[in-house]
Coordinates of C-alpha atoms in Angstrom, one line a residue:
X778 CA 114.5 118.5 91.9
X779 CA 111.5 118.3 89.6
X780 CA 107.9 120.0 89.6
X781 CA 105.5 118.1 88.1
X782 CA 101.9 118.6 86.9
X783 CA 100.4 115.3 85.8
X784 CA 97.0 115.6 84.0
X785 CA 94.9 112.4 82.8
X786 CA 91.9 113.6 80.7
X787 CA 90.8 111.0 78.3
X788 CA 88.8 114.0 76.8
X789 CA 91.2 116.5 75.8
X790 CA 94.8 114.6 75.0
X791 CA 96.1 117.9 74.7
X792 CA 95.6 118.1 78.5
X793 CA 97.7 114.2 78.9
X794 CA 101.3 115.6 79.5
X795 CA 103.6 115.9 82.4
X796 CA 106.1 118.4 83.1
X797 CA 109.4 117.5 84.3
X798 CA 112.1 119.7 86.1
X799 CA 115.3 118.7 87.2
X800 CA 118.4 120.9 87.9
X801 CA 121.7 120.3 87.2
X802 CA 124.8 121.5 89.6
X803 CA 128.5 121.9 87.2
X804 CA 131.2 122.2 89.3
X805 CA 132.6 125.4 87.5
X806 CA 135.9 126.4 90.1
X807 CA 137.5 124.0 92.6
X808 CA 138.9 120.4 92.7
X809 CA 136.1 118.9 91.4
X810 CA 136.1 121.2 88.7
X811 CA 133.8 119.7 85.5
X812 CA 132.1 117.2 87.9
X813 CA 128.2 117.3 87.3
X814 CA 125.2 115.5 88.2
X815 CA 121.2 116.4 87.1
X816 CA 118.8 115.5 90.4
X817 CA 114.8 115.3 89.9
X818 CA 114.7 114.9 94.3
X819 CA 112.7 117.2 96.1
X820 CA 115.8 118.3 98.5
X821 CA 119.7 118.3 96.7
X822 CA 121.8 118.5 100.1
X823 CA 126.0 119.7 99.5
X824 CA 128.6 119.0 101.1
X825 CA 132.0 117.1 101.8
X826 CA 130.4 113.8 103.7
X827 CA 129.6 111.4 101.2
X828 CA 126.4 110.9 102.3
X829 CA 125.1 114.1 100.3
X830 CA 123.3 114.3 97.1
X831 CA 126.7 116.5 95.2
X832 CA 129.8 115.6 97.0
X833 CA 132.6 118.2 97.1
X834 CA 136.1 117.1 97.6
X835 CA 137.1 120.8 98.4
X836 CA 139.1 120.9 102.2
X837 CA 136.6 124.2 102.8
X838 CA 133.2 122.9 102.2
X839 CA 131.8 121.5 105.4
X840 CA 130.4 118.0 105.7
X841 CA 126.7 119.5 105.4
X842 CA 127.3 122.7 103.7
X843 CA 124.0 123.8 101.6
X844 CA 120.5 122.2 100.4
X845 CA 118.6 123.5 97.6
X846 CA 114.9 122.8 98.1
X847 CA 111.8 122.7 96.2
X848 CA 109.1 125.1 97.3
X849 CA 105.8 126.1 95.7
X850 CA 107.2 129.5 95.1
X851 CA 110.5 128.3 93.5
X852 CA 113.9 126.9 94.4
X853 CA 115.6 127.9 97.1
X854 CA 119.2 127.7 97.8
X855 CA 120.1 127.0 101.8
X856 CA 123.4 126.7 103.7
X857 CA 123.4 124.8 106.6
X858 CA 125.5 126.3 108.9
X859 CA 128.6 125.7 107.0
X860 CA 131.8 127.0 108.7
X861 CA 133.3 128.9 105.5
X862 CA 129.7 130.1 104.3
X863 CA 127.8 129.9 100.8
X864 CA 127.9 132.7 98.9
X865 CA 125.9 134.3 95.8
X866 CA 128.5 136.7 94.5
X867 CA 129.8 138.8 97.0
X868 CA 127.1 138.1 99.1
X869 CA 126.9 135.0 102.2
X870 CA 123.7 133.4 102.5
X871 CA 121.5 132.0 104.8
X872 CA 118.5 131.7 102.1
X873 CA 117.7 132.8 98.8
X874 CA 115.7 132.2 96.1
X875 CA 117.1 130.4 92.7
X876 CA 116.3 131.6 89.1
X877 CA 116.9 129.4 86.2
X878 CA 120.7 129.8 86.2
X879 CA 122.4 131.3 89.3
X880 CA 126.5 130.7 89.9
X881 CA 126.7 130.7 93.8
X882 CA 130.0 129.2 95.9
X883 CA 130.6 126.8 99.0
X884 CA 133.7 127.2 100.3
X885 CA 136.2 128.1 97.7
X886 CA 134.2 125.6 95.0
X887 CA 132.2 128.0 92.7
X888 CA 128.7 125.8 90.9
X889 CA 126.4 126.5 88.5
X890 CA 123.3 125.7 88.9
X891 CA 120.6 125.0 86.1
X892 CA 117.3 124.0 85.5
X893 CA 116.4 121.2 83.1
X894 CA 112.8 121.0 81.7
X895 CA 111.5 118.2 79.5
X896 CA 107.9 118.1 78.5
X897 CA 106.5 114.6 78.6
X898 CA 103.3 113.5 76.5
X899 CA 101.3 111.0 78.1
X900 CA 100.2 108.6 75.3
X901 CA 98.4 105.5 76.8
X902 CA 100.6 102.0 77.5
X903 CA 100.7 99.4 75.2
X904 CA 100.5 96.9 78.2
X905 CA 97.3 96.0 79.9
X906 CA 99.8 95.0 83.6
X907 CA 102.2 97.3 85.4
X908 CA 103.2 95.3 88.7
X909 CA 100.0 94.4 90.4
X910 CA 97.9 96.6 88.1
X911 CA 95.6 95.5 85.6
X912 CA 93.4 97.1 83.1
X913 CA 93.3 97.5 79.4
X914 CA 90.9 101.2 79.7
X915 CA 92.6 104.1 78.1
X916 CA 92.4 105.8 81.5
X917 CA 93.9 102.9 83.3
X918 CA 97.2 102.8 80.4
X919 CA 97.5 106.2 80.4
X920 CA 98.3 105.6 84.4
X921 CA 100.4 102.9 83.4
X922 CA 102.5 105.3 81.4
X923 CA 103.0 108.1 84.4
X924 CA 104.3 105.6 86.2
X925 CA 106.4 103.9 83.9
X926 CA 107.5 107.4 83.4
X927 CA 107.7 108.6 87.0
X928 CA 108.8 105.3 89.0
X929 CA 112.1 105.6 88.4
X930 CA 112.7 108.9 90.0
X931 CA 112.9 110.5 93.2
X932 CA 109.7 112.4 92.9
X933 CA 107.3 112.3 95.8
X934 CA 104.1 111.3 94.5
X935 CA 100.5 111.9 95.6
X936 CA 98.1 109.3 94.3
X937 CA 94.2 110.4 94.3
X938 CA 91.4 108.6 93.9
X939 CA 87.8 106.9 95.0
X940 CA 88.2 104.6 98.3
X941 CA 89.2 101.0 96.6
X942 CA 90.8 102.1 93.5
X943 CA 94.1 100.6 94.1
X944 CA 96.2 103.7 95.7
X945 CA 98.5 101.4 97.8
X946 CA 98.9 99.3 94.5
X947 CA 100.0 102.1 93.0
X948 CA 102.4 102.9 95.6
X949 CA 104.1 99.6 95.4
X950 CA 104.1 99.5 91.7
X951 CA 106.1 102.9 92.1
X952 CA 108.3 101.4 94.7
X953 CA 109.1 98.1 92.3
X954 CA 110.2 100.6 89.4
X955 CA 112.4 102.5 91.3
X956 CA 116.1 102.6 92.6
X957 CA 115.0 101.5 95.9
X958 CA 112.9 98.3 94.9
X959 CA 115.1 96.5 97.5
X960 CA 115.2 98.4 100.5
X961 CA 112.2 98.5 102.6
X962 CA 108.8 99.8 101.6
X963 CA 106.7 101.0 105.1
X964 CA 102.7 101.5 104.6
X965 CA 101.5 104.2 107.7
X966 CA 97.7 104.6 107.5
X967 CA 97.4 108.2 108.9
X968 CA 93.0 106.7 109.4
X969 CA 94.3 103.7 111.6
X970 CA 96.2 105.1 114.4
X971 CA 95.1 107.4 117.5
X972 CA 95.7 111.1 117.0
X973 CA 97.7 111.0 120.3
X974 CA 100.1 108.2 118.9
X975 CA 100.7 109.6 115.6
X976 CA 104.0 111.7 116.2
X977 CA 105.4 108.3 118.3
X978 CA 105.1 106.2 115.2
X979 CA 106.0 108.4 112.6
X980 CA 108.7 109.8 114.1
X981 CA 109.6 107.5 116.6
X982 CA 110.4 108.1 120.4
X983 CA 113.0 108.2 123.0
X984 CA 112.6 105.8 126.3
X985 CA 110.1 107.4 128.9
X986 CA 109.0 110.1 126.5
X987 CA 105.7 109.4 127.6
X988 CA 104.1 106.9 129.9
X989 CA 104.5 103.6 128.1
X990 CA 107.3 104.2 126.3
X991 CA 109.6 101.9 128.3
X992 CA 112.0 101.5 125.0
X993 CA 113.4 103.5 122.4
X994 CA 111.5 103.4 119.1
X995 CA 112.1 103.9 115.7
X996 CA 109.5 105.7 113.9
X997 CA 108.6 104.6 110.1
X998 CA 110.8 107.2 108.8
X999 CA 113.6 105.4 109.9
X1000 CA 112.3 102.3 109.7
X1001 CA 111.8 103.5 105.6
X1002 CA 115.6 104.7 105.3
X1003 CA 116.9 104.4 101.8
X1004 CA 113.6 103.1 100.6
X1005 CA 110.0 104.2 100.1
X1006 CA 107.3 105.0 102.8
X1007 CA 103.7 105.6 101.3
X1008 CA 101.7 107.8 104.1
X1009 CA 97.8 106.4 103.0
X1010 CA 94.8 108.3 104.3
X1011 CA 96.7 111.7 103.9
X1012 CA 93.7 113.5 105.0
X1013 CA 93.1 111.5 108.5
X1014 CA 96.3 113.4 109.6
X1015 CA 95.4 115.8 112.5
X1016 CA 96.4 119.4 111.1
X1017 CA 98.5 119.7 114.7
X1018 CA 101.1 117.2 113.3
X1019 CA 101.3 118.4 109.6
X1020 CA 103.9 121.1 110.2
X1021 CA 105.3 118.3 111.5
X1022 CA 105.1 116.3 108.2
X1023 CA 106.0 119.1 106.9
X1024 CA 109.0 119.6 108.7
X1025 CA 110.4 115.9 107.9
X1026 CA 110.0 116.6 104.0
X1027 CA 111.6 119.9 103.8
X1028 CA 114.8 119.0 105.6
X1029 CA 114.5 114.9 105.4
X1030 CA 115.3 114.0 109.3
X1031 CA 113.4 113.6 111.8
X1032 CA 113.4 114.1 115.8
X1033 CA 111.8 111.2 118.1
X1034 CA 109.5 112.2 120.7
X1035 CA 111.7 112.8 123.9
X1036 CA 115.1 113.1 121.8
X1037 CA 116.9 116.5 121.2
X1038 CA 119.0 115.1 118.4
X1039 CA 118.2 115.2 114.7
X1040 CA 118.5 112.1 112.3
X1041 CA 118.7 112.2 108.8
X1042 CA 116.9 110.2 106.8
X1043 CA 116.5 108.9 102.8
X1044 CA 113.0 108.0 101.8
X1045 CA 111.0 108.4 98.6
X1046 CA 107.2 109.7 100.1
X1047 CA 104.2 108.3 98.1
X1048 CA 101.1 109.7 99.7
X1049 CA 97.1 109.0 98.7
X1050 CA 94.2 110.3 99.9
X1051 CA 90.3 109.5 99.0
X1052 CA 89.5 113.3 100.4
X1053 CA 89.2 116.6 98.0
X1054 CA 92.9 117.9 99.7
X1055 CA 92.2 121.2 97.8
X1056 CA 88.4 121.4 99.5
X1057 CA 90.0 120.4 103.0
X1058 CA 92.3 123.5 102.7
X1059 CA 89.6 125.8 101.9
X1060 CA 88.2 124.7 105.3
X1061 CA 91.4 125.5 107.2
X1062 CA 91.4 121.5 107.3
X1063 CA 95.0 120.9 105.6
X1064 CA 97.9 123.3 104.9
X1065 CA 98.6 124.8 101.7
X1066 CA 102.4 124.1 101.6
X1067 CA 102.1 120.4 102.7
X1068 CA 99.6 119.9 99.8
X1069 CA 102.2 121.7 97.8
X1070 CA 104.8 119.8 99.0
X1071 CA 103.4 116.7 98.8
X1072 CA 101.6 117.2 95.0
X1073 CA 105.4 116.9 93.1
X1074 CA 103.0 114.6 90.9
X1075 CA 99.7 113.5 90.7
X1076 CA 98.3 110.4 89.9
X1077 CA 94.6 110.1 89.9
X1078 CA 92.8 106.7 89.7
X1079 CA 89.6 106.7 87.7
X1080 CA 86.7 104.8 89.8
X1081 CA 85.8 101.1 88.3
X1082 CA 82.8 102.5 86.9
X1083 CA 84.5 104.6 84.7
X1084 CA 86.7 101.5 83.3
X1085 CA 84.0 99.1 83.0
X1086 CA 85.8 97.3 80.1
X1087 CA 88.2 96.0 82.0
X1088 CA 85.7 93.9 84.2
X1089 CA 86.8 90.7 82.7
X1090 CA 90.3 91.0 82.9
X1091 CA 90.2 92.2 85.9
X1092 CA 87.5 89.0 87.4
X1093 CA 90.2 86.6 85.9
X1094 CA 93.0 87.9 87.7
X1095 CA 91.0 87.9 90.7
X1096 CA 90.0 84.4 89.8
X1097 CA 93.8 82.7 89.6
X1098 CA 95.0 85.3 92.1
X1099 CA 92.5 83.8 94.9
X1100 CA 94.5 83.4 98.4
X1101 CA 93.1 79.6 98.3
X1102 CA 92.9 76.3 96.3
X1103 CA 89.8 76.3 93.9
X1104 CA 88.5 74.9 90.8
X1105 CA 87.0 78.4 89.1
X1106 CA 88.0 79.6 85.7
X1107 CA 85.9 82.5 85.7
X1108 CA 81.8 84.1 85.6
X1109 CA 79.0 83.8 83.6
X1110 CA 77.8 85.9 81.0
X1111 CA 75.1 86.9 83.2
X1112 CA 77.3 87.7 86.2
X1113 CA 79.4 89.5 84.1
X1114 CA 76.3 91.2 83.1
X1115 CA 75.1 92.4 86.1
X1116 CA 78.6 93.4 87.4
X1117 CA 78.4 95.5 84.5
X1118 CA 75.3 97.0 85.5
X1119 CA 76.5 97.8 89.0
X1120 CA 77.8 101.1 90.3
X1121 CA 80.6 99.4 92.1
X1122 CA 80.7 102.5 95.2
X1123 CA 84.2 100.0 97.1
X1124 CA 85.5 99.8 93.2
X1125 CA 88.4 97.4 92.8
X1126 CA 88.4 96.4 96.9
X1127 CA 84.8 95.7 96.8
X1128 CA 84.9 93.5 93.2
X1129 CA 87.3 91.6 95.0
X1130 CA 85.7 90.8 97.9
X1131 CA 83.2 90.1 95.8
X1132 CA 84.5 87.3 93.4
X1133 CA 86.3 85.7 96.2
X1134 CA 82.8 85.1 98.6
X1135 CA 81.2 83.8 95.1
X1136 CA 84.1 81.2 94.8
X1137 CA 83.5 78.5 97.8
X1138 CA 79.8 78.8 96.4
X1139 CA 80.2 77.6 92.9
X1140 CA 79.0 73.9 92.3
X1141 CA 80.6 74.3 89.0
X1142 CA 83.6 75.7 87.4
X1143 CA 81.9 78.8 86.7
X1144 CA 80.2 81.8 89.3
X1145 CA 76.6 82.1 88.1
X1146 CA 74.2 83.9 89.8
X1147 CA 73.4 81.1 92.0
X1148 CA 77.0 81.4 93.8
X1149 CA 76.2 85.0 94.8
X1150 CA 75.8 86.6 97.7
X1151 CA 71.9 86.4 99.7
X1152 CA 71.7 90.0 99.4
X1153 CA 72.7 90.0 96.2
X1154 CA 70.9 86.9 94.8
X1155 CA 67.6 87.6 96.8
X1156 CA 67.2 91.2 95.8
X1157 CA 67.8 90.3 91.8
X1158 CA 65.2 87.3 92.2
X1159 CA 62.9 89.5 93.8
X1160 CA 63.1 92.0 91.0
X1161 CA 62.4 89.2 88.4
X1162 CA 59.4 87.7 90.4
X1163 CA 57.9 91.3 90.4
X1164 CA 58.9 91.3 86.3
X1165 CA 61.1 93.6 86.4
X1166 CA 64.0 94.3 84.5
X1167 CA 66.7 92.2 85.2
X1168 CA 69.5 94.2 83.3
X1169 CA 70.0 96.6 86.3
X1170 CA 72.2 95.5 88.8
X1171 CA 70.9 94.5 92.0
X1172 CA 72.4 96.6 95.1
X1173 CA 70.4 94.4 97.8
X1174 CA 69.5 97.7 99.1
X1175 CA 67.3 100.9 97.9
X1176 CA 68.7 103.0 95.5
X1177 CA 68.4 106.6 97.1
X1178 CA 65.7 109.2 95.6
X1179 CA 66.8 111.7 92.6
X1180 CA 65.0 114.5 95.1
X1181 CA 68.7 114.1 97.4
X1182 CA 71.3 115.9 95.8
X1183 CA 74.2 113.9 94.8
X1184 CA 76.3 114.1 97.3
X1185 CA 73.8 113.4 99.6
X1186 CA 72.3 109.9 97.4
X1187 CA 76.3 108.9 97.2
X1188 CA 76.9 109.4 101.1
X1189 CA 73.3 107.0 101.6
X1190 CA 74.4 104.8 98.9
X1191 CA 77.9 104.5 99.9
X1192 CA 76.6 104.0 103.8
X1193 CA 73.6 101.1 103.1
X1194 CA 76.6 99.4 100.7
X1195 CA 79.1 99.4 104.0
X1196 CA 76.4 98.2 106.2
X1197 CA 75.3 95.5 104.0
X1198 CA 78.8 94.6 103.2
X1199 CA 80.0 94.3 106.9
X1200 CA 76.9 92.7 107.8
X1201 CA 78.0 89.4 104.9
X1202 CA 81.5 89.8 105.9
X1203 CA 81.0 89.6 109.4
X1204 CA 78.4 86.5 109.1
X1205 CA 81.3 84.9 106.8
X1206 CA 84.2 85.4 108.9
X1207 CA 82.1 84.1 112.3
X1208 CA 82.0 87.5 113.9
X1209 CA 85.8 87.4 114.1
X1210 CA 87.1 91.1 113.4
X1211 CA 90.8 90.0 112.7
X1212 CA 89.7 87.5 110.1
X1213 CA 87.2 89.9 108.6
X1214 CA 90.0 92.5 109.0
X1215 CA 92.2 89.9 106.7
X1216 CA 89.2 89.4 104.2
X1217 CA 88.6 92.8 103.5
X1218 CA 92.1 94.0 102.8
X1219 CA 91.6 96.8 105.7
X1220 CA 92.9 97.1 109.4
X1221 CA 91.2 95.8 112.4
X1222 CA 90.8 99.4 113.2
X1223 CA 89.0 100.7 110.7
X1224 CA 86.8 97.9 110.4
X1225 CA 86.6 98.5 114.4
X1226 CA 85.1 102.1 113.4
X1227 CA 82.4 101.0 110.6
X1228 CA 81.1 98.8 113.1
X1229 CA 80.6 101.7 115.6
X1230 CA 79.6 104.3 112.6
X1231 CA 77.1 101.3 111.4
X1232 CA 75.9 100.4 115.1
X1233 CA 76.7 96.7 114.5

């Protein structure tokens, strides 16, 4: 059971700390009196089955007796319909809230219950990898710490950050340092599926729920159990099915479309999100006490511009990383000039794509400027014919006016990028939307809706 507030400010390291709390259940009365155990999950269940989080030996404490959950307003201890009740003092209990020490009973066992705080300073990592991660920025090894630091938990984790940055990275990374590194690890994009299938696949559904459904399903929380499920896109989910969600993560089971039966299930939830979660709730877009629920810990991304220093290491691992035979051992210093240079609006996703269309192009062992893209190529030649500077990068497409405000030069920046881009990729991949699906590290769907968005 842990509440954590994970900061990365490069500017203030008083800022760079995280705040850890776990609780701790002493079995203080009963037969399993001096057993203890310290939990840092988001719900401690209790009860005689072994499956729970605190097994209790005692004949009166039912097989599901009582949870204690994490809520933004505190702790809060449950019983779950146990025959011989939970108790604080005199006192049975449905629901109550937990201060820092409370004794409260189950059955005949009496436990103590205690929260553990530990104050962690985040002092960047002396490594420049963690998994699939590279970077040797201050920002990027301060990450690598948190994670270090937070993958082996149980914490529920929601990773923010610019479209590109590496979120689902993250999310394996946190999956390869945990407890669970081999049991399954499911990926649901909340973006890629229809509103009105949503529930079906993320909670499954029972034969002829709906029409279609001609066979029992398992949604991914079950196809998750005892493993990780990472929910990308948080802020495509409809607000209908969030108290849904919600639902699943308080009291970890779910119930299939068409079913009347509950099913328990054991995941760790890593969720991302590109959107501003905290604007989205001012708009009545998102609830509070998901946000809450799913914001255990933060981990936010910084965008590639910010960590330009770590454009060379990260080319070369694109380089020998490449998904196909080649004879490249890295760029030019006047690639790596202009990459430099550029504002880099897809970050990590759109280097990528990047370095890899440059590769088949090189006559040499090297990617000079002659391997890169038309739009690319033509618009910097164009520049230089005119005798211009050649130190800016060139976009192959206008930069917007300083009369827009930002947000509005971003959004026609960010739109003329995805229309260019789709435009190469589609031209590369022979109009073939799996393929260019493949090549761009995205679903067919979504690249199905930039199409449409783009008119292409």
């Amino acid at each position: 059971m842990s509440e954590i507030t994970s900061i990365i400010n490069t500017h203030d390291p008083a800022l760079m700390q995280i705040n850890l709390r776990r609780i701790r259940i002493d079995v203080l009365n009963g037969p399993d009196q001096g057993k203890w155990a310290e939990f840092d999950h988001d719900v401690v269940r209790i009860g005689a089955h072994q499956g729970n989080h605190f097994q209790v030996t005692d004949s009166t404490v039912s097989r599901r007796h009582a949870e204690i959950t994490r809520t933004r307003d505190g702790l809060v201890l449950r019983d779950l319909g146990s025959t011989n009740g939970t108790f604080v003092g005199a006192v049975r209990i449905r629901e109550v809230y937990l201060g820092e020490n409370r004794v409260f009973r189950v059955g005949t066992t009496e436990l103590e219950f205690t929260l553990k705080d530990e104050l962690v300073h985040i002092l960047p990592a002396k490594e420049t990898r963690f998994e699939g991660l590279v970077g040797q920025s201050v920002s990027l090894r301060e990450v690598f710490t948190v994670l270090e630091r937070v993958g082996r938990t149980e914490l529920t984790v929601l990773v923010t950050g610019e479209t590109g940055t590496g979120k689902e990275l993250v999310s394996r990374a946190l999956h390869q340092r945990s407890g669970r590194k081999n049991s399954p690890f499911v990926v649901f994009d909340c973006g890629a599926i229809p509103a009105n299938l949503i529930e079906s696949e993320l909670f499954g559904h029972e034969r002829g729920a709906f029409t279609g459904a001609v066979n029992s399903r398992a949604g991914v929380f079950e196809q998750a159990h005892g493993g990780t499920i990472f929910l990308d896109e948080l802020g495509e989910l409809p607000l209908a099915l969030q108290p849904n969600l919600l639902r699943v993560l308080e009291q970890r089971e779910v119930r299939r479309v068409g079913d009347t039966r509950t099913r328990s299930v054991d995941v760790r939830v890593v969720a991302a999100t590109n959107r501003d979660l905290r604007e989205m709730i001012k708009e009545g877009r998102f609830r509070e006490d998901l946000y809450y629920r799913l914001n255990v810990v933060e981990v936010k991304l910084p965008p590639l511009r910010d960590r330009i220093e770590d454009l060379p290491m990260l080319v070369d691992h694109i380089i020998k990383h490449a998904p196909f035979e080649h004879s490249v051992r890295g760029c030019t210093d006047e690639v790596l000039r202009l990459f430099a240079a550029y504002h880099w609006p897809g970050n990590i996703r759109e280097l990528k794509n990047s370095v890899l269309r440059c590769i088949p192009f090189c006559d040499g062992d090297l990617i000079d400027l002659q391997s890169l893209p038309d739009g690319l190529r033509g618009a910097r030649e164009s520049e230089s014919s005119q005798g211009e500077s050649t130190d800016e990068p060139a976009l192959g497409f206008a930069v917007p006016s300083a009369d827009l405000s930002m947000r509005e030069a971003k959004e026609q920046l960010i739109s003329a990028f995805e229309r260019r881009y789709l435009e190469d990729l589609l031209e590369r991949c022979e109009g073939n939307i799996s393929k260019a699906a493949r090549s761009a590290g995205v679903d067919r769907k979504t690249i199905s809706r930039l199409l449409k968005r783009h008119g292409i």
